[in-house]
Coordinates of N, CA, C and O in Angstrom, one line a residue:
G1 N 7.4 -5.1 -16.9 CA 6.0 -5.3 -16.5 C 5.2 -4.1 -16.8 O 4.1 -4.1 -17.4
L2 N 5.8 -2.9 -16.4 CA 5.0 -1.7 -16.7 C 4.8 -1.4 -18.1 O 3.7 -1.1 -18.6
L3 N 5.8 -1.7 -18.9 CA 5.7 -1.4 -20.4 C 4.8 -2.4 -21.0 O 3.9 -2.1 -21.9
R4 N 4.8 -3.7 -20.6 CA 3.9 -4.7 -21.2 C 2.5 -4.4 -20.8 O 1.6 -4.6 -21.7
L5 N 2.2 -4.0 -19.6 CA 0.8 -3.7 -19.2 C 0.3 -2.5 -20.0 O -0.8 -2.5 -20.4
T6 N 1.2 -1.5 -20.1 CA 0.8 -0.3 -20.9 C 0.4 -0.6 -22.3 O -0.6 -0.2 -22.8
R7 N 1.3 -1.5 -22.9 CA 1.0 -1.9 -24.3 C -0.3 -2.7 -24.4 O -1.0 -2.6 -25.4
A8 N -0.6 -3.4 -23.3 CA -1.8 -4.2 -23.4 C -3.1 -3.4 -23.2 O -4.1 -3.7 -23.9
V9 N -3.1 -2.3 -22.4 CA -4.3 -1.6 -22.2 C -4.5 -0.4 -23.2 O -5.6 0.0 -23.4
L10 N -3.4 0.1 -23.8 CA -3.5 1.2 -24.6 C -4.5 1.1 -25.8 O -5.3 2.0 -26.1
P11 N -4.5 -0.1 -26.5 CA -5.5 -0.2 -27.6 C -6.9 0.0 -27.1 O -7.7 0.6 -27.8
H12 N -7.2 -0.5 -25.9 CA -8.6 -0.4 -25.4 C -8.9 1.1 -25.0 O -10.0 1.6 -25.3
M13 N -7.9 1.8 -24.5 CA -8.1 3.2 -24.1 C -8.2 4.0 -25.4 O -9.0 5.0 -25.4
R14 N -7.4 3.7 -26.4 CA -7.5 4.5 -27.6 C -8.8 4.3 -28.3 O -9.4 5.3 -28.7
K15 N -9.4 3.1 -28.2 CA -10.7 2.8 -28.8 C -11.8 3.6 -28.1 O -12.7 4.2 -28.7
R16 N -11.7 3.7 -26.7 CA -12.7 4.4 -25.9 C -12.4 5.9 -25.9 O -13.2 6.7 -25.4
K17 N -11.2 6.3 -26.3 CA -10.8 7.7 -26.3 C -10.8 8.3 -24.8 O -11.1 9.4 -24.6
S18 N -10.4 7.4 -23.9 CA -10.3 7.8 -22.5 C -9.5 6.8 -21.7 O -9.3 5.7 -22.2
G19 N -9.1 7.2 -20.6 CA -8.4 6.3 -19.7 C -7.4 7.0 -18.9 O -7.1 8.2 -19.1
H20 N -6.8 6.3 -17.9 CA -5.8 7.0 -17.1 C -4.8 5.9 -16.7 O -5.1 4.9 -16.0
I21 N -3.5 6.1 -17.1 CA -2.4 5.2 -16.7 C -1.7 5.8 -15.5 O -1.3 7.0 -15.6
I22 N -1.6 5.0 -14.5 CA -0.9 5.5 -13.3 C 0.3 4.6 -13.1 O 0.1 3.4 -12.9
N23 N 1.5 5.2 -13.2 CA 2.7 4.4 -13.0 C 3.4 4.8 -11.7 O 3.5 5.9 -11.4
L24 N 3.7 3.7 -11.0 CA 4.4 3.9 -9.7 C 5.9 4.1 -9.8 O 6.5 3.2 -10.4
S25 N 6.4 5.2 -9.4 CA 7.8 5.5 -9.5 C 8.2 5.7 -8.0 O 7.8 4.9 -7.1
S26 N 9.0 6.7 -7.8 CA 9.5 7.1 -6.4 C 10.1 8.5 -6.5 O 10.4 8.9 -7.6
I27 N 10.2 9.1 -5.4 CA 10.9 10.4 -5.4 C 12.3 10.2 -5.9 O 12.9 11.2 -6.5
V28 N 12.9 9.1 -5.7 CA 14.3 8.9 -6.2 C 14.3 8.7 -7.8 O 15.3 8.6 -8.4
G29 N 13.1 8.7 -8.4 CA 13.0 8.8 -9.8 C 13.0 10.2 -10.3 O 13.0 10.5 -11.5
L30 N 12.9 11.2 -9.4 CA 12.9 12.6 -9.7 C 14.2 13.2 -9.1 O 14.8 14.2 -9.7
V31 N 14.6 12.7 -8.0 CA 15.8 13.2 -7.3 C 16.7 12.0 -6.9 O 16.2 11.2 -6.1
G32 N 17.8 11.8 -7.5 CA 18.7 10.6 -7.2 C 19.1 10.6 -5.8 O 19.1 11.6 -5.1
C33 N 19.4 9.4 -5.3 CA 19.9 9.3 -3.9 C 21.2 8.5 -3.9 O 21.4 7.5 -4.6
P34 N 22.1 8.9 -3.0 CA 23.4 8.2 -2.9 C 23.1 6.7 -2.4 O 22.3 6.5 -1.6
G35 N 23.8 5.8 -3.0 CA 23.7 4.4 -2.7 C 22.5 3.7 -3.4 O 22.3 2.5 -3.2
G36 N 21.8 4.5 -4.1 CA 20.6 3.9 -4.8 C 20.5 4.1 -6.3 O 19.5 4.3 -6.8
G37 N 21.7 4.2 -6.9 CA 21.8 4.6 -8.3 C 21.0 3.6 -9.2 O 20.4 4.1 -10.1
I38 N 21.1 2.3 -9.0 CA 20.5 1.4 -9.9 C 19.0 1.5 -9.7 O 18.2 1.6 -10.7
Y39 N 18.5 1.5 -8.5 CA 17.1 1.7 -8.2 C 16.6 3.0 -8.8 O 15.5 3.1 -9.4
S40 N 17.3 4.1 -8.5 CA 16.9 5.4 -9.0 C 16.8 5.4 -10.5 O 15.9 6.0 -11.1
S41 N 17.8 4.7 -11.2 CA 17.8 4.7 -12.7 C 16.5 4.0 -13.2 O 16.0 4.5 -14.2
T42 N 16.0 3.0 -12.5 CA 14.8 2.4 -13.0 C 13.6 3.3 -12.8 O 12.7 3.3 -13.6
K43 N 13.6 4.1 -11.7 CA 12.5 5.0 -11.5 C 12.6 6.2 -12.4 O 11.6 6.7 -12.8
F44 N 13.8 6.7 -12.7 CA 13.9 7.7 -13.7 C 13.4 7.3 -15.1 O 12.8 8.0 -15.8
A45 N 13.6 6.0 -15.4 CA 13.1 5.4 -16.6 C 11.6 5.4 -16.6 O 11.0 5.7 -17.7
V46 N 11.0 5.1 -15.5 CA 9.5 5.2 -15.4 C 9.0 6.6 -15.7 O 8.1 6.8 -16.4
A47 N 9.7 7.6 -15.1 CA 9.3 9.0 -15.3 C 9.5 9.4 -16.8 O 8.6 10.0 -17.3
G48 N 10.6 9.0 -17.4 CA 10.8 9.4 -18.8 C 9.8 8.8 -19.7 O 9.3 9.4 -20.6
L49 N 9.6 7.5 -19.5 CA 8.6 6.8 -20.3 C 7.2 7.5 -20.1 O 6.5 7.7 -21.1
S50 N 6.8 7.7 -18.9 CA 5.5 8.3 -18.6 C 5.3 9.7 -19.1 O 4.3 10.0 -19.6
E51 N 6.4 10.5 -19.0 CA 6.3 11.9 -19.5 C 6.1 11.9 -21.0 O 5.3 12.6 -21.6
S52 N 6.9 11.0 -21.7 CA 6.7 10.9 -23.2 C 5.4 10.4 -23.5 O 4.7 10.9 -24.4
L53 N 4.9 9.3 -22.9 CA 3.6 8.7 -23.1 C 2.5 9.7 -22.9 O 1.6 9.8 -23.7
S54 N 2.6 10.5 -21.9 CA 1.5 11.5 -21.6 C 1.3 12.5 -22.7 O 0.2 12.8 -23.1
Q55 N 2.4 12.9 -23.4 CA 2.3 13.8 -24.5 C 1.7 13.1 -25.8 O 1.0 13.7 -26.6
E56 N 2.0 11.8 -25.9 CA 1.5 11.0 -27.0 C 0.0 10.7 -26.9 O -0.7 10.8 -27.9
V57 N -0.4 10.5 -25.7 CA -1.8 10.0 -25.6 C -2.8 11.1 -25.1 O -4.0 10.9 -25.2
A58 N -2.3 12.3 -24.7 CA -3.2 13.4 -24.3 C -4.2 13.7 -25.4 O -5.4 13.9 -25.1
P59 N -3.8 13.9 -26.6 CA -4.8 14.2 -27.7 C -5.8 13.1 -27.8 O -6.9 13.4 -28.5
L60 N -5.6 11.9 -27.3 CA -6.6 10.8 -27.4 C -7.5 10.8 -26.2 O -8.3 9.8 -26.1
G61 N -7.4 11.7 -25.3 CA -8.2 11.7 -24.1 C -7.7 10.8 -23.0 O -8.4 10.5 -22.0
I62 N -6.4 10.4 -23.0 CA -5.9 9.5 -22.0 C -4.9 10.3 -21.2 O -4.1 11.1 -21.7
H63 N -5.0 10.1 -19.9 CA -4.1 10.8 -18.9 C -3.0 9.8 -18.4 O -3.2 8.6 -18.4
V64 N -1.9 10.4 -18.0 CA -0.8 9.6 -17.3 C -0.4 10.3 -16.1 O -0.3 11.5 -16.1
T65 N -0.3 9.6 -15.0 CA 0.2 10.1 -13.7 C 1.4 9.3 -13.2 O 1.3 8.0 -13.3
I66 N 2.4 9.9 -12.8 CA 3.6 9.3 -12.2 C 3.5 9.5 -10.7 O 3.6 10.6 -10.3
V67 N 3.3 8.4 -10.0 CA 3.2 8.5 -8.5 C 4.7 8.4 -8.0 O 5.4 7.5 -8.2
E68 N 5.1 9.5 -7.2 CA 6.4 9.6 -6.8 C 6.5 9.7 -5.2 O 6.6 10.8 -4.7
P69 N 6.3 8.6 -4.5 CA 6.2 8.7 -3.1 C 7.6 8.8 -2.5 O 8.6 8.3 -3.1
G70 N 7.7 9.4 -1.3 CA 8.9 9.3 -0.5 C 8.8 8.1 0.4 O 8.1 7.1 0.1
P71 N 9.4 8.2 1.6 CA 9.4 7.0 2.5 C 8.0 6.8 3.1 O 7.5 7.7 3.8
F72 N 7.5 5.6 2.9 CA 6.2 5.3 3.5 C 6.4 4.0 4.4 O 7.3 3.2 4.1
R73 N 5.6 3.9 5.4 CA 5.8 2.8 6.4 C 5.2 1.5 5.8 O 4.1 1.1 6.1
T74 N 6.0 0.9 4.9 CA 5.8 -0.4 4.4 C 7.0 -1.3 4.7 O 7.9 -0.8 5.5
D75 N 7.1 -2.4 4.2 CA 8.2 -3.3 4.4 C 9.3 -3.1 3.4 O 10.3 -3.9 3.4
F76 N 9.3 -2.0 2.6 CA 10.3 -1.7 1.6 C 11.7 -1.7 2.2 O 12.6 -2.4 1.6
L77 N 11.9 -1.0 3.3 CA 13.3 -1.0 3.9 C 13.6 -2.3 4.5 O 14.8 -2.6 4.8
G78 N 12.6 -3.1 4.9 CA 12.9 -4.3 5.5 C 13.2 -5.5 4.6 O 14.2 -6.2 4.8
S79 N 12.4 -5.6 3.5 CA 12.6 -6.8 2.7 C 13.1 -6.5 1.3 O 13.7 -7.3 0.6
S80 N 13.0 -5.2 0.8 CA 13.4 -4.9 -0.5 C 14.8 -4.4 -0.6 O 15.5 -4.6 -1.7
I81 N 15.3 -3.8 0.4 CA 16.7 -3.4 0.4 C 17.6 -4.5 0.8 O 17.5 -5.1 1.9
V82 N 18.5 -4.9 -0.1 CA 19.4 -6.0 0.2 C 20.7 -5.3 0.9 O 21.3 -4.5 0.3
V83 N 21.0 -5.8 2.0 CA 22.2 -5.2 2.8 C 23.3 -6.3 2.6 O 23.1 -7.4 3.1
T84 N 24.3 -5.9 1.9 CA 25.4 -6.8 1.7 C 26.3 -6.9 2.9 O 26.3 -6.1 3.8
E85 N 27.0 -8.0 3.0 CA 27.9 -8.2 4.1 C 29.1 -7.4 4.0 O 29.6 -6.9 5.0
K86 N 29.6 -7.2 2.8 CA 30.8 -6.4 2.6 C 30.5 -4.9 2.6 O 29.6 -4.4 2.0
V87 N 31.3 -4.2 3.4 CA 31.2 -2.8 3.5 C 32.4 -2.1 3.0 O 33.5 -2.5 3.4
I88 N 32.3 -1.2 2.0 CA 33.4 -0.5 1.5 C 33.5 0.8 2.3 O 32.5 1.7 2.2
P89 N 34.5 1.0 3.1 CA 34.5 2.2 4.0 C 34.3 3.5 3.3 O 33.6 4.4 3.8
E90 N 34.8 3.7 2.1 CA 34.7 5.0 1.4 C 33.2 5.3 1.1 O 32.9 6.5 0.9
Y91 N 32.4 4.3 1.0 CA 31.0 4.5 0.6 C 30.0 4.4 1.8 O 28.8 4.5 1.7
E92 N 30.6 4.1 3.0 CA 29.7 3.9 4.1 C 28.7 5.0 4.4 O 27.6 4.8 4.8
K93 N 29.2 6.2 4.3 CA 28.3 7.4 4.6 C 27.2 7.6 3.6 O 26.2 8.1 3.9
S94 N 27.5 7.2 2.4 CA 26.5 7.3 1.3 C 25.7 6.1 1.0 O 24.9 6.0 0.1
S95 N 25.9 5.1 1.9 CA 25.2 3.8 1.7 C 23.7 3.8 2.2 O 23.4 4.6 3.1
L96 N 22.9 3.0 1.6 CA 21.5 2.9 2.1 C 21.4 2.0 3.3 O 20.4 1.9 4.0
R97 N 22.5 1.3 3.6 CA 22.6 0.3 4.7 C 22.1 1.0 6.0 O 21.1 0.5 6.6
N98 N 22.7 2.0 6.4 CA 22.4 2.6 7.7 C 21.0 3.2 7.6 O 20.3 3.1 8.6
Y99 N 20.7 3.9 6.5 CA 19.3 4.5 6.4 C 18.3 3.4 6.6 O 17.3 3.6 7.3
A100 N 18.4 2.3 5.9 CA 17.4 1.2 5.9 C 17.3 0.7 7.3 O 16.2 0.5 7.9
I101 N 18.4 0.4 8.0 CA 18.4 -0.1 9.3 C 17.8 0.9 10.3 O 16.9 0.5 11.2
E102 N 18.1 2.1 10.2 CA 17.7 3.1 11.2 C 16.2 3.6 11.0 O 15.6 4.0 11.9
N103 N 15.7 3.4 9.7 CA 14.4 4.0 9.4 C 13.3 3.0 9.2 O 12.1 3.4 9.0
H104 N 13.6 1.7 9.1 CA 12.6 0.7 8.9 C 11.5 0.8 10.0 O 11.8 0.8 11.1
N105 N 10.3 0.9 9.5 CA 9.1 1.0 10.4 C 9.0 2.3 11.1 O 8.2 2.5 12.0
K106 N 9.8 3.3 10.6 CA 9.7 4.7 11.2 C 9.4 5.7 10.2 O 9.4 6.9 10.5
Q107 N 9.1 5.3 8.9 CA 8.8 6.2 7.9 C 7.5 7.0 8.2 O 6.6 6.5 8.8
A108 N 7.5 8.3 7.8 CA 6.4 9.2 8.1 C 5.2 8.9 7.3 O 4.1 9.2 7.7
G109 N 5.4 8.4 6.1 CA 4.2 8.2 5.2 C 3.3 7.1 5.5 O 3.7 6.0 5.9
D110 N 2.0 7.4 5.4 CA 0.9 6.4 5.7 C 0.4 5.9 4.4 O -0.2 6.6 3.6
P111 N 0.6 4.6 4.1 CA 0.2 4.0 2.8 C -1.3 4.2 2.5 O -1.7 4.4 1.4
A112 N -2.1 4.1 3.5 CA -3.6 4.2 3.3 C -4.0 5.6 2.9 O -4.8 5.8 2.0
L113 N -3.3 6.6 3.5 CA -3.6 8.0 3.0 C -3.1 8.2 1.6 O -3.7 8.9 0.8
A114 N -1.9 7.6 1.3 CA -1.4 7.8 -0.1 C -2.4 7.2 -1.1 O -2.6 7.7 -2.1
A115 N -2.9 6.0 -0.7 CA -3.9 5.3 -1.6 C -5.1 6.2 -1.9 O -5.6 6.3 -3.0
E116 N -5.6 6.9 -0.9 CA -6.7 7.8 -1.0 C -6.4 9.0 -2.0 O -7.2 9.3 -2.9
V117 N -5.2 9.5 -1.9 CA -4.8 10.6 -2.8 C -4.6 10.1 -4.2 O -5.0 10.8 -5.2
I118 N -4.1 8.9 -4.4 CA -3.9 8.3 -5.7 C -5.3 8.1 -6.4 O -5.5 8.4 -7.5
I119 N -6.2 7.6 -5.6 CA -7.6 7.4 -6.1 C -8.2 8.8 -6.5 O -8.8 8.9 -7.5
E120 N -8.0 9.8 -5.6 CA -8.5 11.1 -5.9 C -7.9 11.6 -7.3 O -8.6 12.2 -8.1
A121 N -6.6 11.4 -7.5 CA -6.0 11.8 -8.7 C -6.5 11.1 -9.9 O -6.8 11.6 -11.0
A122 N -6.8 9.8 -9.7 CA -7.3 8.9 -10.8 C -8.7 9.4 -11.2 O -9.0 9.3 -12.4
L123 N -9.5 9.9 -10.3 CA -10.8 10.3 -10.6 C -10.9 11.8 -11.0 O -12.0 12.2 -11.4
S124 N -9.8 12.5 -10.9 CA -9.8 13.9 -11.2 C -10.0 14.2 -12.7 O -9.4 13.4 -13.5
E125 N -10.7 15.3 -13.0 CA -10.8 15.7 -14.4 C -9.5 16.2 -15.0 O -9.2 16.2 -16.2
N126 N -8.6 16.8 -14.1 CA -7.4 17.3 -14.5 C -6.3 16.7 -13.6 O -5.7 17.4 -12.7
P127 N -5.9 15.5 -13.8 CA -5.0 14.8 -12.9 C -3.6 15.3 -13.1 O -3.2 15.8 -14.2
P128 N -2.7 15.2 -12.1 CA -1.3 15.7 -12.2 C -0.5 14.7 -13.0 O -0.8 13.5 -13.0
L129 N 0.5 15.2 -13.7 CA 1.4 14.3 -14.4 C 2.3 13.7 -13.3 O 2.6 12.5 -13.2
H130 N 2.8 14.5 -12.4 CA 3.7 14.1 -11.3 C 2.9 14.2 -10.0 O 2.4 15.3 -9.7
L131 N 2.7 13.1 -9.3 CA 2.0 13.1 -8.0 C 3.1 12.8 -6.9 O 3.4 11.6 -6.7
V132 N 3.6 13.8 -6.3 CA 4.6 13.6 -5.3 C 3.9 13.4 -4.0 O 3.0 14.2 -3.6
L133 N 4.2 12.3 -3.3 CA 3.5 12.0 -2.0 C 4.4 12.0 -0.8 O 5.5 11.3 -0.8
G134 N 4.0 12.6 0.2 CA 4.7 12.7 1.5 C 5.5 13.9 1.7 O 6.0 14.6 0.7
T135 N 5.7 14.3 2.9 CA 6.4 15.6 3.2 C 7.8 15.5 2.8 O 8.3 16.5 2.2
S136 N 8.5 14.4 3.0 CA 9.9 14.3 2.7 C 10.1 14.4 1.1 O 10.9 15.1 0.6
A137 N 9.2 13.7 0.4 CA 9.3 13.7 -1.1 C 9.0 15.1 -1.6 O 9.7 15.6 -2.5
Y138 N 8.0 15.8 -1.0 CA 7.7 17.1 -1.5 C 8.9 18.1 -1.3 O 9.2 18.9 -2.1
A139 N 9.5 18.0 -0.1 CA 10.6 18.9 0.2 C 11.8 18.6 -0.8 O 12.4 19.5 -1.3
R140 N 12.0 17.3 -1.0 CA 13.1 16.9 -2.0 C 12.8 17.4 -3.4 O 13.7 17.9 -4.1
A141 N 11.6 17.3 -3.8 CA 11.2 17.8 -5.1 C 11.4 19.3 -5.3 O 11.9 19.8 -6.3
Q142 N 10.9 20.0 -4.2 CA 11.1 21.5 -4.2 C 12.5 21.9 -4.3 O 12.9 22.8 -5.0
K143 N 13.4 21.2 -3.5 CA 14.8 21.5 -3.5 C 15.4 21.3 -4.9 O 16.2 22.0 -5.4
K144 N 15.0 20.2 -5.5 CA 15.5 19.8 -6.8 C 15.1 20.9 -7.8 O 15.9 21.4 -8.7
L145 N 13.9 21.4 -7.7 CA 13.4 22.5 -8.6 C 14.3 23.8 -8.4 O 14.7 24.4 -9.4
E146 N 14.6 24.1 -7.2 CA 15.4 25.3 -6.9 C 16.8 25.1 -7.5 O 17.4 26.0 -8.0
E147 N 17.4 23.9 -7.2 CA 18.7 23.6 -7.7 C 18.8 23.6 -9.3 O 19.7 24.1 -9.9
L148 N 17.8 23.1 -9.9 CA 17.7 23.1 -11.4 C 17.7 24.6 -11.9 O 18.4 25.0 -12.8
H149 N 16.8 25.4 -11.2 CA 16.7 26.8 -11.6 C 18.0 27.5 -11.5 O 18.5 28.2 -12.4
E150 N 18.7 27.3 -10.4 CA 20.0 27.9 -10.1 C 21.0 27.4 -11.1 O 21.8 28.2 -11.7
N151 N 21.1 26.1 -11.4 CA 22.0 25.5 -12.3 C 21.8 26.1 -13.7 O 22.7 26.5 -14.4
F152 N 20.5 26.1 -14.2 CA 20.2 26.6 -15.5 C 20.5 28.1 -15.7 O 21.1 28.5 -16.6
S153 N 20.2 28.8 -14.7 CA 20.4 30.3 -14.7 C 21.9 30.6 -14.7 O 22.3 31.5 -15.5
S154 N 22.7 29.9 -13.9 CA 24.1 30.2 -13.9 C 24.8 29.9 -15.2 O 25.9 30.4 -15.5
W155 N 24.3 29.0 -16.0 CA 24.9 28.6 -17.3 C 24.1 29.0 -18.5 O 24.3 28.6 -19.6
K156 N 23.1 29.9 -18.2 CA 22.2 30.3 -19.3 C 22.9 30.8 -20.5 O 22.7 30.4 -21.7
E157 N 23.8 31.8 -20.3 CA 24.5 32.4 -21.4 C 25.3 31.4 -22.2 O 25.3 31.4 -23.4
K158 N 26.0 30.5 -21.5 CA 26.8 29.5 -22.2 C 25.9 28.5 -22.9 O 26.1 28.1 -24.1
S159 N 24.8 28.1 -22.3 CA 23.8 27.2 -22.9 C 23.3 27.8 -24.2 O 23.2 27.1 -25.2
L160 N 22.9 29.1 -24.2 CA 22.3 29.7 -25.4 C 23.3 30.0 -26.4 O 23.0 30.3 -27.6
S161 N 24.6 29.9 -26.1 CA 25.7 30.3 -27.1 C 26.0 29.1 -28.0 O 26.9 29.3 -28.9
C162 N 25.3 28.0 -27.9 CA 25.7 26.8 -28.7 C 25.0 26.6 -30.0 O 25.2 25.7 -30.7
D163 N 24.1 27.6 -30.3 CA 23.4 27.5 -31.6 C 24.2 28.1 -32.7 O 25.0 29.0 -32.5
F164 N 23.9 27.7 -34.0 CA 24.5 28.3 -35.1 C 24.0 29.8 -35.1 O 22.9 30.1 -34.7
S165 N 24.9 30.6 -35.7 CA 24.5 32.0 -35.8 C 23.3 32.2 -36.8 O 23.3 31.5 -37.8
S166 N 22.4 33.1 -36.4 CA 21.2 33.2 -37.3 C 21.5 34.1 -38.5 O 20.6 34.3 -39.3
S167 N 22.7 34.7 -38.6 CA 23.0 35.6 -39.7 C 23.4 34.9 -41.0 O 23.7 33.8 -41.1

């Protein structure tokens, strides 16, 4: 759906040399979560598509924003998370089952406030590519940045050693 809609609106935006595509992802499209690999992979795909698209359409005056909310008080944990009857003991601690049951209708994020921020970003002259929403999502994104920095730094020498010699 996201790809079809993007393909449908892009010709009009290109013609006007302006526009703003806002794609809804999730913090789990930036930071994977145990028990949610399939969902996370779809949201990572939204981020990858959107990041590439933003570079393609920026010279045309078109903006792209990836909305990456954390837990918001919607019915997502109530109706969207399918809880299976079978429990595999080895995965019980990393399952979304307990999280969904324990946190439904207790999420910190307010959807109305998130909508206001999304509208503000949409109207901004310099909108963000990544719009992380909610305290939990922001903390997870910051932790991911720190982990990436540490990971890259610790393997920098090996990473840089893989090019052909310049001599």
